[in-house]
Short mmCIF file of C-alpha atoms in Angstrom, two decimals:
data_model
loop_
_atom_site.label_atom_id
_atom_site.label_comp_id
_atom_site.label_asym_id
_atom_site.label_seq_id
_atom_site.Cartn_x
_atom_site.Cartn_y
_atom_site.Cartn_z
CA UNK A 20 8.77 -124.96 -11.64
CA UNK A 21 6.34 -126.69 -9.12
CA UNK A 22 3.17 -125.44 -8.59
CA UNK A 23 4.07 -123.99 -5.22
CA UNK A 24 6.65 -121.82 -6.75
CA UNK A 25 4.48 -120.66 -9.27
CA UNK A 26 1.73 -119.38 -6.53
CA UNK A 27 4.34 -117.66 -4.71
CA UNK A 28 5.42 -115.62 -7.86
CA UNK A 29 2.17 -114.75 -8.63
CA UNK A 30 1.28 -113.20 -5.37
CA UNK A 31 4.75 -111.34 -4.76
CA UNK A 32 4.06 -109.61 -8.55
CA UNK A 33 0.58 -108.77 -7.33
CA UNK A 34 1.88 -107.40 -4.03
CA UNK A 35 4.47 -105.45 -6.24
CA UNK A 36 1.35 -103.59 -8.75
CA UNK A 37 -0.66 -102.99 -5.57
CA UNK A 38 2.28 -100.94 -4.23
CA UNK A 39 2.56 -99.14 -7.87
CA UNK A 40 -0.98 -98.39 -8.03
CA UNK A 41 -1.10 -96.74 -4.50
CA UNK A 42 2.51 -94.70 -5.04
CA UNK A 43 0.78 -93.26 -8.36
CA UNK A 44 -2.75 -92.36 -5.92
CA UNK A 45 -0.11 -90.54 -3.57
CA UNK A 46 1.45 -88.73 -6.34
CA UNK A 47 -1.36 -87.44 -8.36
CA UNK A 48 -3.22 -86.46 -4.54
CA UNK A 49 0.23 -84.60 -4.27
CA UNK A 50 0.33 -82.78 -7.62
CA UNK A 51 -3.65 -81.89 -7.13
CA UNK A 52 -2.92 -80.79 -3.61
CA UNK A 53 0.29 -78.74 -5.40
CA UNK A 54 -2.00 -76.91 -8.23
CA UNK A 55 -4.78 -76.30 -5.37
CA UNK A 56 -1.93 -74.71 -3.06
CA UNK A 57 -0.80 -72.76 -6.18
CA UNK A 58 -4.01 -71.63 -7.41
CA UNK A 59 -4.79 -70.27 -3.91
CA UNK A 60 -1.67 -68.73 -3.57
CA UNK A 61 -1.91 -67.26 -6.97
CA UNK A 62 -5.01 -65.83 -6.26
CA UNK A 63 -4.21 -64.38 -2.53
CA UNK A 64 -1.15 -62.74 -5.06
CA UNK A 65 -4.01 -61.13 -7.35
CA UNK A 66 -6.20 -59.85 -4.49
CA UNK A 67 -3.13 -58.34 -3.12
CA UNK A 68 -2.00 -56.51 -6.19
CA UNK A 69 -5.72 -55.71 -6.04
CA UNK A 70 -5.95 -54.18 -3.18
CA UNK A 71 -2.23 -52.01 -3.50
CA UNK A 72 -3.42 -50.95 -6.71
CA UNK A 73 -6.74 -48.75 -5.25
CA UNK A 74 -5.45 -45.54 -4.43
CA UNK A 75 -6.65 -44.39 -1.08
CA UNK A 76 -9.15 -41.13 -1.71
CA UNK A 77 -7.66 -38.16 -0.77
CA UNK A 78 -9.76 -35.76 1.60
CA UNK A 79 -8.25 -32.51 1.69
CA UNK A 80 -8.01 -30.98 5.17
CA UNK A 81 -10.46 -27.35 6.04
CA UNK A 82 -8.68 -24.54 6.72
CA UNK A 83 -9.74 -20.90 6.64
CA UNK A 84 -6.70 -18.75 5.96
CA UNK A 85 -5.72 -15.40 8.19
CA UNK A 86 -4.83 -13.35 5.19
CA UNK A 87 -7.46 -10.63 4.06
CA UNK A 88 -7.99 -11.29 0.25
CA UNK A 89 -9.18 -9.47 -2.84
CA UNK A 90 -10.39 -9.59 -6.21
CA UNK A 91 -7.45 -10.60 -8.20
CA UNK A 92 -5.33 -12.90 -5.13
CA UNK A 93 -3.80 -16.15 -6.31
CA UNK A 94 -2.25 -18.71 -3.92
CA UNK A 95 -2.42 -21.16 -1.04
CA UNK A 96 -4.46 -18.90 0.98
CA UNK A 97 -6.88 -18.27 -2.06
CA UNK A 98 -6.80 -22.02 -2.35
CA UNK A 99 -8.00 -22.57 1.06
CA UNK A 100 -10.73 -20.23 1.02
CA UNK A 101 -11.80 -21.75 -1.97
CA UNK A 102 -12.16 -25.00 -0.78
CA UNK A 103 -14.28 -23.99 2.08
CA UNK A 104 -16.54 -22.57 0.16
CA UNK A 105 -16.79 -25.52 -2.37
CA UNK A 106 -17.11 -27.28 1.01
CA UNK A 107 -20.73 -24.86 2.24
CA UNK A 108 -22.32 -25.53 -0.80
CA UNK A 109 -20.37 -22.89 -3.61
CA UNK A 110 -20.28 -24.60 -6.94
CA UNK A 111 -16.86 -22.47 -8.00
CA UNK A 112 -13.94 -23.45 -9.58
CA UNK A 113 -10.94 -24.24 -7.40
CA UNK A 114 -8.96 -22.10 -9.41
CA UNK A 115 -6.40 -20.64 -6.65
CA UNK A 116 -7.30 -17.12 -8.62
CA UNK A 117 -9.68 -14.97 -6.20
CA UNK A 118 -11.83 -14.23 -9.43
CA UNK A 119 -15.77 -12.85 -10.15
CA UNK A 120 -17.02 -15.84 -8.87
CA UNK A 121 -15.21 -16.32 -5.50
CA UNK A 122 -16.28 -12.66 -4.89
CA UNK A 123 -20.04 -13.38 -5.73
CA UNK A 124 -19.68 -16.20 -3.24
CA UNK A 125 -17.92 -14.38 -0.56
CA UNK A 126 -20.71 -11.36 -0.78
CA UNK A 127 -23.50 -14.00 -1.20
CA UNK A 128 -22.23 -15.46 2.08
CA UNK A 129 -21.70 -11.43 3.41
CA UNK A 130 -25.50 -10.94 2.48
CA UNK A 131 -26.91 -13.73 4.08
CA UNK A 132 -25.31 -13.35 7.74
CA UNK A 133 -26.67 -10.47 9.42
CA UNK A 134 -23.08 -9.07 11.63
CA UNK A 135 -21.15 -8.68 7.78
CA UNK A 136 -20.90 -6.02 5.44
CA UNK A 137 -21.59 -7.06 1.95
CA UNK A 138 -18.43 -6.48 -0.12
CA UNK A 139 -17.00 -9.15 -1.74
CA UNK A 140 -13.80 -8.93 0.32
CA UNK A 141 -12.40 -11.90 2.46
CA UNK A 142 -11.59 -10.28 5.84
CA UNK A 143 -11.32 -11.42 9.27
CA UNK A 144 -14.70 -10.72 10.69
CA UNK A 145 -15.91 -12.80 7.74
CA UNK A 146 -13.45 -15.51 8.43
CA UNK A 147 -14.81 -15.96 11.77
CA UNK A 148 -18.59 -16.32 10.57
CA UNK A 149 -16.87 -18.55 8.08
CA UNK A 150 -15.54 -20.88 10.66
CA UNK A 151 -18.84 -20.59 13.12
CA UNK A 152 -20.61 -22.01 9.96
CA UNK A 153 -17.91 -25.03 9.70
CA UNK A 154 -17.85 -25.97 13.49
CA UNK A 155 -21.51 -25.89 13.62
CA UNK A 156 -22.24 -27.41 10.39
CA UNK A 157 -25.07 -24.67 9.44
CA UNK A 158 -27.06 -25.33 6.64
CA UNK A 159 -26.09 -22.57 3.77
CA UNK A 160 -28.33 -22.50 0.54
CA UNK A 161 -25.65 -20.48 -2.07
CA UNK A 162 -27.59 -17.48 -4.35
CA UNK A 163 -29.84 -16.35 -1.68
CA UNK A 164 -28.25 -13.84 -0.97
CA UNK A 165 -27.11 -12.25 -4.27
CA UNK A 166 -27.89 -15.23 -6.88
CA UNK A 167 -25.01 -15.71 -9.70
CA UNK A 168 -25.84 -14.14 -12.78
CA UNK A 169 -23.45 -13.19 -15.89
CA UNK A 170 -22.72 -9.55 -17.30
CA UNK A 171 -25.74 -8.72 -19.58
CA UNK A 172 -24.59 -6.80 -22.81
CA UNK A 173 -27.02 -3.57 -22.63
CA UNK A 174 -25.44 -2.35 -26.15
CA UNK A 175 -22.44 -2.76 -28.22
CA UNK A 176 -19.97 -1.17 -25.87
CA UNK A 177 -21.01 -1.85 -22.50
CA UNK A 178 -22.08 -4.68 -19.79
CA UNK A 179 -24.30 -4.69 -17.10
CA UNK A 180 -22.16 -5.53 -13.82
CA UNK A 181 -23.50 -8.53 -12.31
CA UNK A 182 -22.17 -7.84 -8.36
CA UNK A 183 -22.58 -4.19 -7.34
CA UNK A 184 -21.72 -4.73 -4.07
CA UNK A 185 -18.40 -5.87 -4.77
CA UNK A 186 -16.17 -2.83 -3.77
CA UNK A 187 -13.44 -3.41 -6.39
CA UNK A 188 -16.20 -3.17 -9.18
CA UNK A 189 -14.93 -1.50 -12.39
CA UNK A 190 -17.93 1.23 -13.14
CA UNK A 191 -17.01 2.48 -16.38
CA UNK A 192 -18.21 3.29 -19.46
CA UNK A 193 -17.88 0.06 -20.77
CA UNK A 194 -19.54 -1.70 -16.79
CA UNK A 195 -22.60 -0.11 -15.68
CA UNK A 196 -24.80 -0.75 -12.69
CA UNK A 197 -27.94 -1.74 -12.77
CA UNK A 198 -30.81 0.75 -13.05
CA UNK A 199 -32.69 -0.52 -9.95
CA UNK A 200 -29.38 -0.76 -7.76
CA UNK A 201 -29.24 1.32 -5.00
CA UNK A 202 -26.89 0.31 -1.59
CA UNK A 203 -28.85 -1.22 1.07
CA UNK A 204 -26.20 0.20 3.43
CA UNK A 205 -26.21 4.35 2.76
CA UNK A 206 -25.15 6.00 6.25
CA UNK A 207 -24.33 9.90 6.25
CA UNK A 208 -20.73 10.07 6.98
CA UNK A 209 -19.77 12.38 10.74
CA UNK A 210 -17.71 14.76 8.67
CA UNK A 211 -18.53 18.61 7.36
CA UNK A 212 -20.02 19.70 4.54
CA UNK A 213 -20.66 22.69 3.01
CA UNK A 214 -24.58 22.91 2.98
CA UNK A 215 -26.39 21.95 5.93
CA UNK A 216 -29.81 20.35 3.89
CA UNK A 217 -30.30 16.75 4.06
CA UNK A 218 -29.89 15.64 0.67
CA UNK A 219 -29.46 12.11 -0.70
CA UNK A 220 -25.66 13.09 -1.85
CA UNK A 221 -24.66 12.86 1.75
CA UNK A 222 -24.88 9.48 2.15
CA UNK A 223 -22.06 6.57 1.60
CA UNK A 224 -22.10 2.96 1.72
CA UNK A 225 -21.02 2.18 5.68
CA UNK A 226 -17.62 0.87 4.99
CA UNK A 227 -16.78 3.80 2.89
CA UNK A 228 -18.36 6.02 5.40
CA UNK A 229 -16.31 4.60 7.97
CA UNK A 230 -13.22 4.95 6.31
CA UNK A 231 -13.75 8.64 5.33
CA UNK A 232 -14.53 9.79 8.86
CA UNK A 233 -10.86 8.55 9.77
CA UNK A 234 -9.00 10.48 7.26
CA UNK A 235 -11.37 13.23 7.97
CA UNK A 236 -10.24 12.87 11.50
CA UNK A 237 -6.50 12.92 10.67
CA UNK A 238 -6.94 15.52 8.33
CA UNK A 239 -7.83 17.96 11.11
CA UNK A 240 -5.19 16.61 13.45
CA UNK A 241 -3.12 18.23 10.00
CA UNK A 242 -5.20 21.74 10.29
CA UNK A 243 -6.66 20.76 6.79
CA UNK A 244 -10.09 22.11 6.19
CA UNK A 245 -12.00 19.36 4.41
CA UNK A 246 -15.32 19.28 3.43
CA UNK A 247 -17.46 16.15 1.60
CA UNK A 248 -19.80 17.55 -0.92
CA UNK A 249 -21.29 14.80 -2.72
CA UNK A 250 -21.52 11.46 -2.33
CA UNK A 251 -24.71 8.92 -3.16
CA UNK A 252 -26.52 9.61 -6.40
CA UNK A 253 -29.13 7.77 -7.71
CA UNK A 254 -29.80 6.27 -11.33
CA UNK A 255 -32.64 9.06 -11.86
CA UNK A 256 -30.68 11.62 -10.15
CA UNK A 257 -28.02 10.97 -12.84
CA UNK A 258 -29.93 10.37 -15.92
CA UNK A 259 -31.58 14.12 -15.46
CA UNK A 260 -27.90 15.94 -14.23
CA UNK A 261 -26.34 14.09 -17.24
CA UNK A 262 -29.54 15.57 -20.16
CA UNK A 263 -28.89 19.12 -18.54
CA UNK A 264 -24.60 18.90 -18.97
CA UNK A 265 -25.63 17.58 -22.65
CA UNK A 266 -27.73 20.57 -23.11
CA UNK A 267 -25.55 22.69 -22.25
CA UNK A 268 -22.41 21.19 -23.96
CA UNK A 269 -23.43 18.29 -26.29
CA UNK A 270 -23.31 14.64 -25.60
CA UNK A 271 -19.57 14.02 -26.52
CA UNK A 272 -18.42 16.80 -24.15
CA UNK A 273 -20.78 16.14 -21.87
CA UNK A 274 -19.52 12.53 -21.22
CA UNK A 275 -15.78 13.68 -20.45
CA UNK A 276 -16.91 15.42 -17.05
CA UNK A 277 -20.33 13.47 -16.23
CA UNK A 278 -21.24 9.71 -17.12
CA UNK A 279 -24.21 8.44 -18.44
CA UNK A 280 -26.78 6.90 -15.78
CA UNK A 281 -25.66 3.40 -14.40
CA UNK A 282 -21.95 4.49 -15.72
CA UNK A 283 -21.49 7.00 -12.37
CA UNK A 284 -19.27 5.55 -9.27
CA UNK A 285 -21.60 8.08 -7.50
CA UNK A 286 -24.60 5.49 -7.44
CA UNK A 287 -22.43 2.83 -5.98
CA UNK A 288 -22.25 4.75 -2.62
CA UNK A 289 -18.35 4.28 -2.28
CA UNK A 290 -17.47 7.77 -3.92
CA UNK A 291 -17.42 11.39 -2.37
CA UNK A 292 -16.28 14.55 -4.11
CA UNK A 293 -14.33 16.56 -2.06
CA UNK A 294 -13.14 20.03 -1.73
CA UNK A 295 -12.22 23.14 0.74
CA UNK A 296 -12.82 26.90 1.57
CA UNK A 297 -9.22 27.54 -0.87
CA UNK A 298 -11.40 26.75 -3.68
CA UNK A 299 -14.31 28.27 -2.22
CA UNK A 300 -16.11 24.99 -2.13
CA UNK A 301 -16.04 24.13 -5.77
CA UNK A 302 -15.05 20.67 -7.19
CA UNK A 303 -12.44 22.52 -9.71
CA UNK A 304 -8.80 20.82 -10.82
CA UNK A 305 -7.36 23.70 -8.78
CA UNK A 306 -8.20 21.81 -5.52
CA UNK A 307 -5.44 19.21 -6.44
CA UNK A 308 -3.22 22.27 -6.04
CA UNK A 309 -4.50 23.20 -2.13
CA UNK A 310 -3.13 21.79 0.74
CA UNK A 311 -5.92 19.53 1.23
CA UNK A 312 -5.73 18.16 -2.04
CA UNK A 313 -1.92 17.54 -2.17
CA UNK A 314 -2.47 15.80 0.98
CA UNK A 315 -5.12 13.41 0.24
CA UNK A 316 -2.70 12.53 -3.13
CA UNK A 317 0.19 11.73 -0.25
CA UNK A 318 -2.45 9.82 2.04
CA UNK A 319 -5.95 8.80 0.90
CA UNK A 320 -5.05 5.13 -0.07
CA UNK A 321 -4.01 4.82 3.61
CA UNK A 322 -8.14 4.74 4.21
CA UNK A 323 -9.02 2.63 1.56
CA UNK A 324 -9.45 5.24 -1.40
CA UNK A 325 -7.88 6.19 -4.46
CA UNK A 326 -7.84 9.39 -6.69
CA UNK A 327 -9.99 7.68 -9.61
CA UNK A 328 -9.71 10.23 -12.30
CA UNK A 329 -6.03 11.26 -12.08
CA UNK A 330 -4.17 13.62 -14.17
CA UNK A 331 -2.62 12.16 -17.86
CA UNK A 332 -4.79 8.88 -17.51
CA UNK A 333 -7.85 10.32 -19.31
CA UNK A 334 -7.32 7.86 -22.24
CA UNK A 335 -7.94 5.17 -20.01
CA UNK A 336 -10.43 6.33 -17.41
CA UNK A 337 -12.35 8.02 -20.12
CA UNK A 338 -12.93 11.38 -17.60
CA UNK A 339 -10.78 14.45 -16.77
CA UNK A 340 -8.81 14.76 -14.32
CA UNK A 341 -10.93 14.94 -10.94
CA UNK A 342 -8.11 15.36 -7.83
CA UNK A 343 -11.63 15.68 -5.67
CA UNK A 344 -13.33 12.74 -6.57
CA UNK A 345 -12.52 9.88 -4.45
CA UNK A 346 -13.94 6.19 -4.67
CA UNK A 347 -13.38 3.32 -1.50
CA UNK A 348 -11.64 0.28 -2.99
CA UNK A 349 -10.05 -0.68 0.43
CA UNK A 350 -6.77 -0.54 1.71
CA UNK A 351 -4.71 -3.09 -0.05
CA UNK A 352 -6.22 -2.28 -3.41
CA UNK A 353 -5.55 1.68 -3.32
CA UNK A 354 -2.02 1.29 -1.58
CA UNK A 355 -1.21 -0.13 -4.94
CA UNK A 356 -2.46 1.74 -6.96
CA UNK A 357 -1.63 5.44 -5.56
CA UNK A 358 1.82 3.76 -5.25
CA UNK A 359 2.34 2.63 -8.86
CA UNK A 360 0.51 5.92 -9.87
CA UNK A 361 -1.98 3.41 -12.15
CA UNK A 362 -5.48 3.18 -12.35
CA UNK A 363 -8.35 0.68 -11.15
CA UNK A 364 -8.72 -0.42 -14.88
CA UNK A 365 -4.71 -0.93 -14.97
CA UNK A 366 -5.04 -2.36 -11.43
CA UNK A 367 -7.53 -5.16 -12.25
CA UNK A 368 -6.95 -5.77 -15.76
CA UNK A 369 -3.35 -6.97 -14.24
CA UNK A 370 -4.66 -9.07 -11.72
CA UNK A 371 -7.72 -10.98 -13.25
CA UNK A 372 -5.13 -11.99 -16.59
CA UNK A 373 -1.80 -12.78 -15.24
#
């Protein structure tokens, strides 16, 4: 081979690992570039799964229902209301059960605005104060009105109710009002009585006072002579009427005709006794026997009141039978119960433990 020849090879086998070396460059640039592309696009893959994974937060929508609700409602509409109130500041459960403390709320809310009656029902004139206080966004501080306290046990047998106002309160022997509560809302009724004085037992709380003038009213559209004879009585007032009866007739007897002070529906201001001239104005058993009296059995839930002592519950209500004593637990309420022929302790004890 001549030196020439030998020169040439050398160069062409150079020329060949210069293109080797450069096709390797372009191939690892390629993988690199690969992994980067790959790495990005595994990423972009994360964020993505990322970002489908975060569940958006679900803001339930405001809506005051139309229904008038009660101690003891469950549903939507219970739901709503509810929510609202959780919305204005209430720190309730959103239980869908209209229970103790969706009524302290509602009459809390009832007790601060100034156009509502305080008690502890959900009706349409405190809907729309409900719904001026969304649409304006009004500041509402919850408990100034009636602050949220728990039953106090006053002895072995018997609790101290927490919400008087509430007009589906159970006042029992077993729930008793407070000592210091008397209605901030006692109007004398435009209906006849049988004494002309005026005496403290006249009054009634406004709503029940309301409510009795109607059936009043359609009474005498009937020719029924009805008269109110007491209504309001006061802790004190009770406490001495209740040392004379056990005087008289001992404490055990006593207590099946009168109840101990704080234990009488009488100082709640949503009861009046009732009677006519047949019984010659007495509150006797005999009244439930008068026209009057078999009336208001046919027609006083149709204003919001029951018979609350009746005849063959006395295990239950712990009183005799009293066809002239009549307590205001609204319309819905007593419909069901003069209906079903039960009792407010059967009524509620139903629909607080379904």
């Amino acid at each position: 081979m001549s030196y020439k020849q030998a020169v040439h090879i050398l160069i062409f086998t150079s020329l060949l690992l210069m293109l080797a070396a450069c096709n390797t460059s372009n191939n690892n640039s390629s993988v690199i570039e690969n992994m980067n592309d790959t790495g990005t696009e595994n990423e972009n893959e994360v964020k993505e799964e990322a970002v489908e994974e975060e569940e958006p937060e679900i803001v339930k929508e405001l809506s005051l229902p139309s229904d008038v609700l009660q101690k003891g409602d469950q549903g939507q509409s219970v739901d709503e209301l509810q929510n609202v109130l959780i919305h204005i500041g209430y720190e309730i459960t959103d239980s869908s059960l209209y229970d103790n403390e969706t009524v302290w709320a509602i009459t809390d809310f009832q007790l601060q605005t100034e156009n509502l009656l305080a008690t502890g029902l959900y009706d349409e004139e405190t809907r729309l104060e409900l719904e001026t206080v969304l649409d304006n966004e009004i500041s509402l501080t919850p408990g100034v009105g009636l602050a949220f306290v728990e039953e106090e046990q006053i002895d072995e047998d018997t609790k101290t109710i927490s919400n008087p106002y509430d007009v589906l309160a159970l006042i029992n022997k077993q729930h008793a009002l407070p000592a210091d509560y008397e209605p901030i809302d006692l109007v004398v009724p435009d209906v006849r009585f049988p004494f002309v004085e005026d005496l403290p037992k006249k009054q009634m709380r406004k709503v029940a006072a309301d409510a009795l003038e109607k059936m009043f009213g359609d009474a005498d559209l009937e020719s029924l002579d009805l008269f109110a004879q007491s209504g309001f009585r006061s802790y004190e007032r009770q406490d001495v009427l209740f040392a004379a009866y056990v005087s008289n007739h001992g404490e055990e007897q006593a207590n099946t005709f009168s109840a101990k002070p704080g234990e009488s529906e009488h100082q709640s201001g949503l009861t009046m006794d009732v009677t006519s001239p047949q019984v010659n104005y007495a509150l006797v058993t005999e009244f439930g026997e008068t026209e009057e009296g078999i009336w208001l059995q046919e027609n006083a839930h149709k204003y919001g009141f029951i018979i609350r002592y009746p005849e063959g519950k006395e295990d239950i209500t712990g009183y005799q039978y009293e066809p002239w004593h009549l307590r205001y637990v609204g319309i819905k309420a007593a419909t069901e119960i003069m209906e079903r022929g039960i009792t407010l302790e059967e009524y509620l004890e139903e629909k607080l433990n379904k």
